[in-house]
CSV table of C-alpha atoms and ligand atoms in Angstrom, one decimal:
chain,number,residue,atom,x,y,z
A,17,MET,CA,17.7,27.2,3.2
A,18,ILE,CA,14.2,25.8,2.9
A,19,GLN,CA,13.7,22.2,3.7
A,20,ALA,CA,11.1,19.3,3.2
A,21,GLN,CA,8.7,19.4,6.0
A,22,LYS,CA,8.7,17.2,9.0
A,23,GLY,CA,7.1,13.9,8.4
A,24,THR,CA,7.6,14.2,4.8
A,25,LYS,CA,10.4,12.6,2.3
A,26,ASP,CA,11.7,13.0,-1.0
A,27,ILE,CA,11.5,9.8,-3.2
A,28,LEU,CA,14.9,10.2,-4.8
A,29,PRO,CA,16.1,8.4,-8.3
A,30,ASP,CA,17.7,5.8,-6.4
A,31,GLU,CA,14.6,4.6,-4.6
A,32,SER,CA,12.1,5.3,-7.3
A,33,ILE,CA,12.7,2.1,-8.9
A,34,ARG,CA,11.4,0.4,-5.9
A,35,TRP,CA,8.2,2.6,-5.9
A,36,GLN,CA,7.8,1.7,-9.7
A,37,PHE,CA,8.2,-1.9,-8.6
A,38,MET,CA,5.5,-1.8,-6.0
A,39,GLU,CA,3.1,0.2,-8.4
A,40,ASP,CA,3.6,-2.0,-11.5
A,41,THR,CA,3.1,-5.1,-9.4
A,42,ALA,CA,-0.1,-3.6,-8.0
A,43,LYS,CA,-1.4,-2.9,-11.4
A,44,LYS,CA,-0.5,-6.5,-12.6
A,45,VAL,CA,-2.1,-8.3,-9.4
A,46,PHE,CA,-5.3,-6.3,-9.2
A,47,THR,CA,-6.1,-6.2,-12.8
A,48,LEU,CA,-5.6,-10.1,-13.0
A,49,ALA,CA,-8.3,-10.2,-10.5
A,50,ASN,CA,-10.4,-7.5,-12.5
A,51,PHE,CA,-10.0,-4.5,-10.0
A,52,LYS,CA,-9.8,-1.3,-11.9
A,53,GLU,CA,-8.2,1.7,-10.9
A,54,ILE,CA,-9.7,4.8,-9.6
A,55,ARG,CA,-8.0,8.2,-8.8
A,56,THR,CA,-9.9,10.5,-6.5
A,57,PRO,CA,-8.7,14.0,-5.2
A,58,ILE,CA,-6.1,14.5,-2.8
A,59,PHE,CA,-8.6,17.0,-0.8
A,60,GLU,CA,-12.2,16.5,-0.2
A,61,ALA,CA,-14.8,18.2,2.1
A,62,THR,CA,-13.9,18.0,5.7
A,63,GLU,CA,-17.5,16.5,6.4
A,64,LEU,CA,-16.6,13.3,4.2
A,65,PHE,CA,-13.8,12.2,6.7
A,66,ALA,CA,-16.0,13.2,9.8
A,67,ARG,CA,-18.9,11.3,8.5
A,68,GLY,CA,-17.0,8.5,6.8
A,69,VAL,CA,-13.9,8.0,9.1
A,70,GLY,CA,-15.7,8.6,12.3
A,71,ASP,CA,-15.6,11.5,14.6
A,72,SER,CA,-14.4,9.2,17.4
A,73,THR,CA,-11.1,8.2,15.5
A,74,ASP,CA,-7.8,9.6,16.0
A,75,ILE,CA,-7.6,10.4,12.4
A,76,VAL,CA,-10.6,12.8,12.6
A,77,ASN,CA,-9.8,14.2,16.0
A,78,LYS,CA,-6.2,14.7,15.9
A,79,GLU,CA,-4.6,14.2,12.4
A,80,MET,CA,-6.4,16.0,9.9
A,81,TYR,CA,-4.7,18.4,7.7
A,82,THR,CA,-7.8,21.0,7.3
A,83,PHE,CA,-8.0,24.4,5.8
A,84,GLU,CA,-10.6,26.9,4.6
A,85,LYS,CA,-11.0,28.1,1.2
A,86,SER,CA,-14.3,30.4,0.4
A,87,GLU,CA,-15.7,29.4,3.4
A,88,ARG,CA,-15.7,25.9,2.8
A,89,SER,CA,-13.7,23.6,5.2
A,90,LEU,CA,-11.5,21.3,3.2
A,91,THR,CA,-9.3,18.3,4.2
A,92,LEU,CA,-6.3,16.4,2.9
A,93,ARG,CA,-7.3,13.0,2.6
A,94,PRO,CA,-6.1,10.8,5.5
A,95,GLU,CA,-6.9,7.7,3.8
A,96,ASN,CA,-9.0,6.9,0.7
A,97,THR,CA,-12.1,4.7,1.3
A,98,ALA,CA,-14.3,7.7,2.1
A,99,GLY,CA,-13.2,9.2,-1.1
A,100,VAL,CA,-13.9,6.1,-3.2
A,101,VAL,CA,-17.1,5.8,-1.7
A,102,ARG,CA,-17.9,9.2,-2.4
A,103,ALA,CA,-17.1,8.7,-6.1
A,104,TYR,CA,-19.1,5.4,-6.1
A,105,ILE,CA,-22.2,7.4,-5.1
A,106,GLU,CA,-21.4,10.4,-7.1
A,107,HIS,CA,-21.1,8.5,-10.5
A,108,GLY,CA,-24.2,6.2,-9.8
A,109,PHE,CA,-21.8,3.0,-9.7
A,110,SER,CA,-24.8,1.1,-8.2
A,111,ARG,CA,-26.2,1.0,-11.4
A,112,LEU,CA,-23.3,-1.0,-12.6
A,113,PRO,CA,-23.1,-4.7,-12.8
A,114,GLN,CA,-22.1,-5.5,-9.1
A,115,PRO,CA,-19.6,-6.2,-7.6
A,116,VAL,CA,-17.7,-3.0,-8.5
A,117,LYS,CA,-14.0,-3.7,-7.8
A,118,LEU,CA,-11.6,-0.8,-7.6
A,119,TRP,CA,-8.1,-0.1,-6.5
A,120,TYR,CA,-6.0,3.1,-6.0
A,121,LYS,CA,-2.5,4.1,-4.8
A,122,GLY,CA,-1.3,7.7,-3.7
A,123,PRO,CA,-0.4,10.0,-1.1
A,124,MET,CA,-2.3,10.3,2.2
A,125,PHE,CA,-1.9,12.9,5.1
A,126,ARG,CA,-1.9,12.5,8.9
A,127,TYR,CA,-0.6,14.9,11.4
A,128,GLU,CA,0.9,12.3,13.6
A,129,ARG,CA,4.1,12.2,15.7
A,130,PRO,CA,6.8,11.4,12.7
A,131,GLN,CA,8.9,8.2,13.8
A,132,ALA,CA,10.0,5.0,11.9
A,133,GLY,CA,7.4,3.8,9.7
A,134,ARG,CA,5.2,6.8,10.6
A,135,GLN,CA,5.1,10.0,8.3
A,136,ARG,CA,2.9,12.8,7.8
A,137,GLN,CA,2.5,12.4,4.1
A,138,PHE,CA,2.7,8.8,3.4
A,139,HIS,CA,1.5,6.4,0.4
A,140,GLN,CA,-1.2,3.6,0.5
A,141,VAL,CA,-2.3,1.3,-2.0
A,142,GLY,CA,-5.6,-0.4,-1.7
A,143,VAL,CA,-8.7,-2.1,-2.8
A,144,GLU,CA,-12.3,-1.6,-2.3
A,145,MET,CA,-15.0,-4.3,-3.4
A,146,PHE,CA,-18.8,-2.9,-3.5
A,147,GLY,CA,-22.0,-4.7,-3.8
A,148,SER,CA,-21.2,-8.4,-2.5
A,149,SER,CA,-22.0,-9.5,1.1
A,150,GLU,CA,-20.7,-13.0,0.4
A,151,PRO,CA,-17.9,-14.4,2.6
A,152,SER,CA,-16.1,-15.2,-0.9
A,153,ALA,CA,-15.7,-11.4,-1.4
A,154,ASP,CA,-14.0,-11.2,2.0
A,155,ALA,CA,-11.8,-14.1,1.3
A,156,GLU,CA,-11.0,-12.6,-2.4
A,157,VAL,CA,-9.8,-9.3,-0.9
A,158,ILE,CA,-7.8,-11.0,1.9
A,159,ASN,CA,-6.4,-13.3,-0.9
A,160,LEU,CA,-5.4,-10.2,-3.2
A,161,ALA,CA,-3.5,-8.6,-0.3
A,162,VAL,CA,-1.5,-11.7,0.4
A,163,LYS,CA,-1.1,-12.3,-3.5
A,164,TYR,CA,0.3,-8.8,-3.7
A,165,LEU,CA,2.7,-9.3,-1.0
A,166,ASN,CA,4.1,-12.5,-2.3
A,167,GLU,CA,4.6,-10.9,-5.8
A,168,LEU,CA,6.7,-8.3,-3.8
A,169,GLY,CA,8.7,-11.1,-2.6
A,170,LEU,CA,7.3,-10.6,1.0
A,171,ASN,CA,6.6,-13.9,2.6
A,172,ASP,CA,7.3,-13.5,6.3
A,173,LEU,CA,4.1,-11.9,7.1
A,174,TYR,CA,1.3,-13.2,9.2
A,175,VAL,CA,-2.5,-12.5,8.7
A,176,GLU,CA,-4.8,-11.6,11.4
A,177,ILE,CA,-8.6,-11.9,11.3
A,178,ASN,CA,-11.5,-11.2,13.8
A,179,SER,CA,-15.1,-10.7,13.1
A,180,LEU,CA,-16.9,-7.9,14.7
A,181,GLY,CA,-20.3,-9.0,14.0
A,182,CYS,CA,-23.3,-6.9,12.9
A,183,PRO,CA,-24.6,-3.7,14.7
A,184,GLU,CA,-26.6,-6.1,16.8
A,185,CYS,CA,-23.6,-8.1,17.7
A,186,ARG,CA,-21.5,-5.0,18.1
A,187,LYS,CA,-23.9,-3.7,20.7
A,188,LYS,CA,-24.1,-7.0,22.9
A,189,TYR,CA,-20.3,-6.9,22.7
A,190,ARG,CA,-19.9,-2.9,23.3
A,191,ASP,CA,-22.2,-3.2,26.3
A,192,SER,CA,-20.2,-6.1,27.9
A,193,ILE,CA,-17.1,-4.6,27.4
A,194,LYS,CA,-18.2,-1.3,29.1
A,195,GLU,CA,-19.4,-3.5,31.9
A,196,VAL,CA,-16.3,-5.2,32.4
A,197,LEU,CA,-13.9,-2.1,32.0
A,198,LYS,CA,-15.7,0.2,34.4
A,199,PRO,CA,-13.8,-0.8,37.6
A,200,TYR,CA,-10.6,-0.2,35.5
A,201,LEU,CA,-11.4,3.3,34.1
A,202,SER,CA,-9.1,5.4,36.6
A,203,GLU,CA,-6.1,2.7,35.5
A,204,LEU,CA,-6.9,3.2,31.6
A,205,CYS,CA,-5.0,6.0,29.6
A,206,GLU,CA,-6.7,9.2,28.8
A,207,ASP,CA,-7.4,8.3,25.3
A,208,CYS,CA,-9.2,5.0,26.5
A,209,ASN,CA,-11.4,7.1,28.9
A,210,PHE,CA,-12.7,9.0,26.0
A,211,ARG,CA,-13.1,5.8,23.6
A,212,TYR,CA,-15.1,4.4,26.8
A,213,GLU,CA,-17.9,7.0,25.9
A,214,LYS,CA,-17.6,7.4,22.2
A,215,ASN,CA,-16.7,4.0,20.7
A,216,PRO,CA,-15.6,1.6,23.5
A,217,LEU,CA,-14.7,-1.3,20.9
A,218,ARG,CA,-11.6,0.6,20.1
A,219,ILE,CA,-10.1,0.7,23.7
A,220,LEU,CA,-8.9,-3.0,22.7
A,221,ASP,CA,-6.9,-1.2,20.0
A,222,CYS,CA,-5.1,0.7,22.3
A,223,LYS,CA,-1.2,0.5,21.8
A,224,VAL,CA,-0.3,1.9,25.7
A,225,ASP,CA,1.5,-1.0,27.5
A,226,SER,CA,-0.4,-0.2,30.8
A,227,CYS,CA,-3.6,-0.7,29.0
A,228,LYS,CA,-2.6,-3.9,27.1
A,229,LYS,CA,-1.8,-5.3,30.4
A,230,ILE,CA,-5.2,-4.6,31.8
A,231,PHE,CA,-6.8,-6.3,28.8
A,232,GLU,CA,-5.0,-9.6,30.1
A,233,LYS,CA,-6.9,-10.0,33.0
A,234,ASP,CA,-8.9,-13.0,33.5
A,235,ASP,CA,-12.2,-11.0,33.8
A,236,ILE,CA,-11.6,-9.2,30.7
A,237,GLN,CA,-10.3,-11.9,28.7
A,238,LYS,CA,-13.6,-13.6,29.3
A,239,VAL,CA,-15.5,-10.9,27.5
A,240,ILE,CA,-13.0,-10.8,24.8
A,241,LEU,CA,-12.8,-14.4,24.2
A,242,GLY,CA,-16.7,-15.0,24.7
A,243,ASP,CA,-18.9,-15.8,22.0
A,244,PHE,CA,-20.9,-12.5,21.3
A,245,ILE,CA,-21.5,-12.9,17.6
A,246,CYS,CA,-24.8,-14.0,16.3
A,247,PRO,CA,-25.4,-17.3,14.2
A,248,ASP,CA,-25.5,-15.4,10.8
A,249,CYS,CA,-22.4,-13.6,11.5
A,250,LYS,CA,-20.7,-16.9,12.9
A,251,GLU,CA,-21.7,-18.7,9.6
A,252,HIS,CA,-20.4,-15.9,7.7
A,253,PHE,CA,-17.1,-16.0,9.7
A,254,GLU,CA,-16.6,-19.6,9.5
A,255,LYS,CA,-17.0,-19.5,5.5
A,256,VAL,CA,-14.5,-17.0,5.4
A,257,LYS,CA,-11.9,-19.1,7.4
A,258,GLU,CA,-12.8,-22.1,5.1
A,259,TYR,CA,-12.2,-20.4,1.8
A,260,LEU,CA,-8.8,-18.8,3.5
A,261,ASN,CA,-7.9,-22.7,4.5
A,262,SER,CA,-8.8,-23.7,0.9
A,263,LEU,CA,-6.5,-21.0,-0.5
A,264,ASN,CA,-3.7,-22.0,1.8
A,265,ILE,CA,-3.7,-18.6,3.4
A,266,LYS,CA,-2.1,-18.9,6.9
A,267,PHE,CA,-4.0,-16.7,9.3
A,268,SER,CA,-4.8,-16.7,13.1
A,269,VAL,CA,-7.8,-15.1,14.8
A,270,ASN,CA,-7.1,-12.2,16.9
A,271,LYS,CA,-10.0,-11.3,19.2
A,272,LEU,CA,-8.4,-8.0,20.3
A,273,LEU,CA,-8.3,-7.0,16.4
A,274,VAL,CA,-10.7,-4.0,16.3
A,275,ARG,CA,-9.3,-1.7,13.5
A,276,GLY,CA,-9.0,2.2,14.3
A,277,LEU,CA,-11.8,3.2,12.2
A,278,ASP,CA,-15.7,3.5,13.0
A,279,TYR,CA,-17.2,1.9,10.1
A,280,TYR,CA,-16.3,-1.8,10.0
A,281,ASN,CA,-18.4,-4.7,10.7
A,282,ARG,CA,-18.0,-8.5,10.4
A,283,THR,CA,-14.6,-9.3,8.9
A,284,VAL,CA,-11.8,-7.4,9.9
A,285,PHE,CA,-8.2,-8.0,9.4
A,286,GLU,CA,-4.5,-7.1,9.4
A,287,ILE,CA,-1.3,-8.4,7.9
A,288,LYS,CA,1.8,-7.9,10.2
A,289,SER,CA,5.4,-8.4,9.8
A,290,ASN,CA,8.1,-9.5,12.1
A,291,ASN,CA,10.8,-7.3,10.6
A,292,LEU,CA,9.1,-3.8,11.3
A,293,GLY,CA,9.5,-3.0,15.1
A,294,SER,CA,6.7,-1.6,16.6
A,295,GLN,CA,5.1,-0.1,13.4
A,296,ASN,CA,4.4,-3.4,12.4
A,297,ALA,CA,1.3,-3.2,10.4
A,298,VAL,CA,1.6,-3.4,6.5
A,299,CYS,CA,-2.1,-3.9,5.5
A,300,GLY,CA,-5.4,-3.3,7.5
A,301,GLY,CA,-9.0,-3.7,6.3
A,302,GLY,CA,-12.4,-5.0,6.9
A,303,ARG,CA,-16.0,-4.9,5.8
A,304,TYR,CA,-18.0,-1.9,6.1
A,305,ASP,CA,-21.4,-2.8,4.9
A,306,SER,CA,-22.9,0.6,6.3
A,307,LEU,CA,-20.7,3.1,5.1
A,308,VAL,CA,-22.2,3.9,1.5
A,309,GLU,CA,-25.6,4.5,3.2
A,310,THR,CA,-24.0,6.7,5.6
A,311,LEU,CA,-22.6,8.8,3.1
A,312,GLY,CA,-25.7,9.1,1.4
A,313,GLY,CA,-26.0,6.0,-1.1
A,314,GLN,CA,-28.0,3.0,-1.5
A,315,PRO,CA,-27.4,0.4,1.1
A,316,THR,CA,-24.4,-1.6,-0.4
A,317,PRO,CA,-22.0,-4.0,1.2
A,318,ALA,CA,-18.5,-3.2,0.9
A,319,ILE,CA,-15.0,-4.6,2.0
A,320,GLY,CA,-11.5,-3.3,1.2
A,321,TRP,CA,-8.0,-2.7,2.7
A,322,ALA,CA,-5.1,-0.4,2.5
A,323,MET,CA,-1.4,-1.0,2.9
A,324,GLY,CA,1.2,1.4,3.8
A,325,MET,CA,3.8,1.7,0.9
A,326,GLU,CA,6.6,3.3,3.0
A,327,ARG,CA,6.3,0.1,5.2
A,328,LEU,CA,6.3,-2.1,2.1
A,329,ASN,CA,9.4,-0.2,0.8
A,330,SER,CA,11.3,-1.0,3.9
A,331,LEU,CA,10.7,-4.5,3.9
A,332,ILE,CA,11.4,-5.2,0.0
A,333,SER,CA,15.0,-6.2,-0.7
A,334,ASP,CA,17.1,-4.9,-3.6
A,335,ILE,CA,15.4,-6.9,-6.1
A,336,GLN,CA,16.5,-5.2,-9.2
A,337,ASP,CA,19.5,-4.4,-11.2
A,338,SER,CA,18.9,-0.5,-11.7
A,339,ARG,CA,21.7,-0.3,-14.2
A,340,LEU,CA,21.2,1.1,-17.8
A,341,ASP,CA,21.4,-1.9,-20.5
A,342,VAL,CA,23.7,-0.2,-22.8
A,343,PHE,CA,26.3,2.5,-22.9
A,344,VAL,CA,27.4,3.5,-26.4
A,345,VAL,CA,31.1,4.2,-26.3
A,346,SER,CA,31.9,6.2,-29.4
A,347,GLU,CA,34.1,9.3,-30.4
A,348,ASN,CA,31.7,10.1,-33.3
A,349,THR,CA,28.6,11.7,-31.4
A,350,SER,CA,26.2,11.4,-34.3
A,351,GLU,CA,27.0,7.7,-34.8
A,352,ALA,CA,26.6,7.3,-31.0
A,353,PHE,CA,23.1,9.0,-31.1
A,354,LYS,CA,21.8,7.2,-33.8
A,355,VAL,CA,22.8,3.6,-32.3
A,356,ALA,CA,21.5,4.6,-28.8
A,357,GLU,CA,18.1,5.8,-30.6
A,358,GLU,CA,17.9,2.1,-32.5
A,359,LEU,CA,18.7,0.7,-28.9
A,360,ARG,CA,15.9,2.4,-27.3
A,361,SER,CA,13.5,1.5,-30.1
A,362,LYS,CA,14.0,-2.0,-29.4
A,363,GLY,CA,13.4,-1.6,-25.6
A,364,PHE,CA,17.1,-1.4,-24.5
A,365,SER,CA,17.7,1.6,-22.3
A,366,ALA,CA,20.8,3.2,-23.7
A,367,GLU,CA,22.9,6.5,-23.0
A,368,PHE,CA,26.1,7.8,-24.6
A,369,ASP,CA,28.7,10.5,-23.7
A,370,TYR,CA,27.3,13.8,-24.2
A,371,PRO,CA,30.7,15.6,-24.0
A,372,ASN,CA,32.2,13.0,-26.3
A,373,ARG,CA,35.5,12.4,-24.2
A,374,LYS,CA,38.3,10.2,-24.8
A,375,PHE,CA,37.4,6.4,-25.3
A,376,LYS,CA,38.7,5.5,-21.9
A,377,LYS,CA,36.7,7.9,-20.0
A,378,GLN,CA,33.7,6.8,-21.8
A,379,LEU,CA,34.5,3.3,-21.0
A,380,ASP,CA,34.9,3.9,-17.3
A,381,LYS,CA,31.4,5.8,-17.4
A,382,ALA,CA,30.0,2.7,-19.1
A,383,ALA,CA,31.3,0.2,-16.4
A,384,LYS,CA,29.8,2.4,-13.7
A,385,SER,CA,26.5,2.7,-15.0
A,386,ALA,CA,25.6,0.0,-17.6
A,387,LYS,CA,25.5,-3.9,-18.2
A,388,TYR,CA,27.1,-3.9,-21.7
A,389,ALA,CA,29.1,-1.3,-23.6
A,390,LEU,CA,28.5,-0.8,-27.4
A,391,ILE,CA,32.0,-0.1,-28.8
A,392,ILE,CA,32.0,2.1,-32.2
A,393,MET,CA,35.4,3.5,-32.7
A,394,ASP,CA,37.4,3.9,-35.8
A,395,ASP,CA,38.2,0.2,-36.4
A,396,GLU,CA,34.2,-0.7,-36.1
A,397,LEU,CA,33.4,2.3,-38.3
A,398,LYS,CA,35.7,1.1,-41.1
A,399,SER,CA,34.7,-2.8,-40.8
A,400,ASN,CA,30.9,-1.8,-40.4
A,401,THR,CA,30.9,-3.6,-37.2
A,402,VAL,CA,30.4,-2.9,-33.3
A,403,THR,CA,32.1,-4.5,-30.2
A,404,ILE,CA,29.7,-5.5,-27.6
A,405,LYS,CA,31.5,-5.9,-24.3
A,406,ASN,CA,29.9,-7.5,-21.3
A,407,LEU,CA,30.8,-5.4,-18.3
A,408,ASP,CA,30.3,-8.1,-15.8
A,409,THR,CA,32.5,-10.5,-17.3
A,410,SER,CA,34.6,-8.4,-19.6
A,411,GLU,CA,34.2,-10.5,-22.4
A,412,GLN,CA,33.8,-9.1,-25.7
A,413,VAL,CA,32.6,-9.8,-29.3
A,414,ASN,CA,33.0,-8.0,-32.5
A,415,VAL,CA,29.7,-8.4,-34.7
A,416,SER,CA,28.4,-7.3,-37.9
A,417,ARG,CA,26.6,-3.6,-37.6
A,418,ASP,CA,23.4,-5.1,-39.4
A,419,ASP,CA,22.8,-7.8,-36.6
A,420,TYR,CA,24.2,-6.5,-33.4
A,421,LEU,CA,20.7,-5.8,-32.0
A,422,CYS,CA,19.9,-9.6,-31.9
A,423,LYS,CA,23.3,-10.4,-30.2
A,424,ILE,CA,23.1,-7.8,-27.3
A,425,GLY,CA,20.5,-9.5,-25.5
A,426,ASN,CA,21.9,-13.0,-25.8
A,427,PHE,CA,25.5,-12.0,-25.0
B,520,ATP,P1,-1.2,2.1,12.7
B,520,ATP,O1,-1.9,1.3,13.7
B,520,ATP,O2,0.2,1.8,12.2
B,520,ATP,O3,-1.2,3.6,13.1
B,520,ATP,P2,-3.6,2.5,11.2
B,520,ATP,O4,-4.7,1.6,11.8
B,520,ATP,O5,-3.7,4.0,11.6
B,520,ATP,O6,-2.0,2.0,11.4
B,520,ATP,P3,-4.9,2.3,8.7
B,520,ATP,O7,-5.4,3.7,8.8
B,520,ATP,O8,-5.3,0.9,8.7
B,520,ATP,O9,-3.7,2.2,9.6
B,520,ATP,O10,-3.9,2.1,7.2
B,520,ATP,C1,-3.3,1.0,6.6
B,520,ATP,C2,-1.7,0.9,6.6
B,520,ATP,O11,-1.4,2.3,6.3
B,520,ATP,C3,-1.1,0.7,8.0
B,520,ATP,O12,-1.3,-0.5,8.1
B,520,ATP,C4,0.1,1.5,7.5
B,520,ATP,O13,1.2,0.3,7.1
B,520,ATP,C5,0.0,2.5,7.0
B,520,ATP,N1,0.0,3.7,7.5
B,520,ATP,C6,-0.9,4.3,8.5
B,520,ATP,N2,-0.6,5.5,8.9
B,520,ATP,C7,0.8,5.9,8.7
B,520,ATP,C8,1.7,6.8,8.7
B,520,ATP,N3,1.4,7.8,9.5
B,520,ATP,N4,2.7,6.7,7.9
B,520,ATP,C9,3.2,5.5,7.1
B,520,ATP,N5,2.2,4.7,7.1
B,520,ATP,C10,1.0,4.9,7.5
B,521,MG,MG1,-2.8,5.2,12.8
């Protein structure tokens, strides 16, 4: 038997209601803040990710699904920022009034070791804001992430932020980190040794326990906690924190937060949950002021984030009553069909018994699948009435056929 591939999952009908809830809520929250949806292709030129995500990242080095077609190297998108930036440049969005505010949702692909909270095809929802370098833009996108999570009913989360500074600050920081880590190189993991050459800041992102222990040493802590960002970057960061405070968003500054991708500068942030075990990040993002230019566009400041929807899904509780509104119980199929159609046209979900079984069987089915049974048997047909039965309380009323539609919602 052919089965779903390792690291992929079917989203079955029982669960799709939760996915629709995540998607509907995203649309609602982002639209209110004037973000518009963008849908970009699922595969792109491999080069886009090599340049856009960075060839020293795990994503580009180890995790891409790459294939050849007509001598072109193509890759299933491992994330969507690079694709959105490509579209921004390709469609001349820099000519639109700025900022341009976009959101997306959809599947992403990374060849990782599957485990709880980590799949090979997973889904992200995310936002990107182009054209504003203001700290209020940073606060707005972080605010939007928090708003979205709250609307999903998730409050037990914490926001961590950090500032990586501008390229000059980063260079200063990078040099100090390299210097202080040099004596520890043989104790650091193989990946960290590779990062030491390619992108030393990302060493701080290492999840290996023995590496994390080394970062706790006094001389290293001194560099990490040291003040390496320039006055302009500092002022920017202070302003972001002020706005977050005025929005009552609780956050902490985590100086180890550097994010996995190469393109970030200034503000970076993650939102984590205490209820997720080791894959505890639900949201990651930051400012990426050089990416549009790197990919061939005009210099354009930008900031955004992405959330893992599988991780959100495992956090949201059973919020909704997924039952049908009305099951029409009748031994007259055409009548049942007609009434189901009337109900649907008024916005009630409705069904009836296709094989037209006996009354008792139909009522059993109704009790299993719906909130109300609408009973239309011989008596009702004769008196031009219907009986509405509340299947939670078992109460029932007999009402005129003409005005049952206004009764059903209130019973
Ligand atoms: P992690 O540290 O968990 O690997 P990341 O830094 O690789 O995360 P990003 O690229 O920032 O993650 O993606 C944003 C979010 O997407 C993550 O916070 C996480 O919720 C989710 N995510 C990333 N990779 C996966 C995966 N393989 N399966 C499920 N969700 C994922
Ligand atoms: Mg990762």
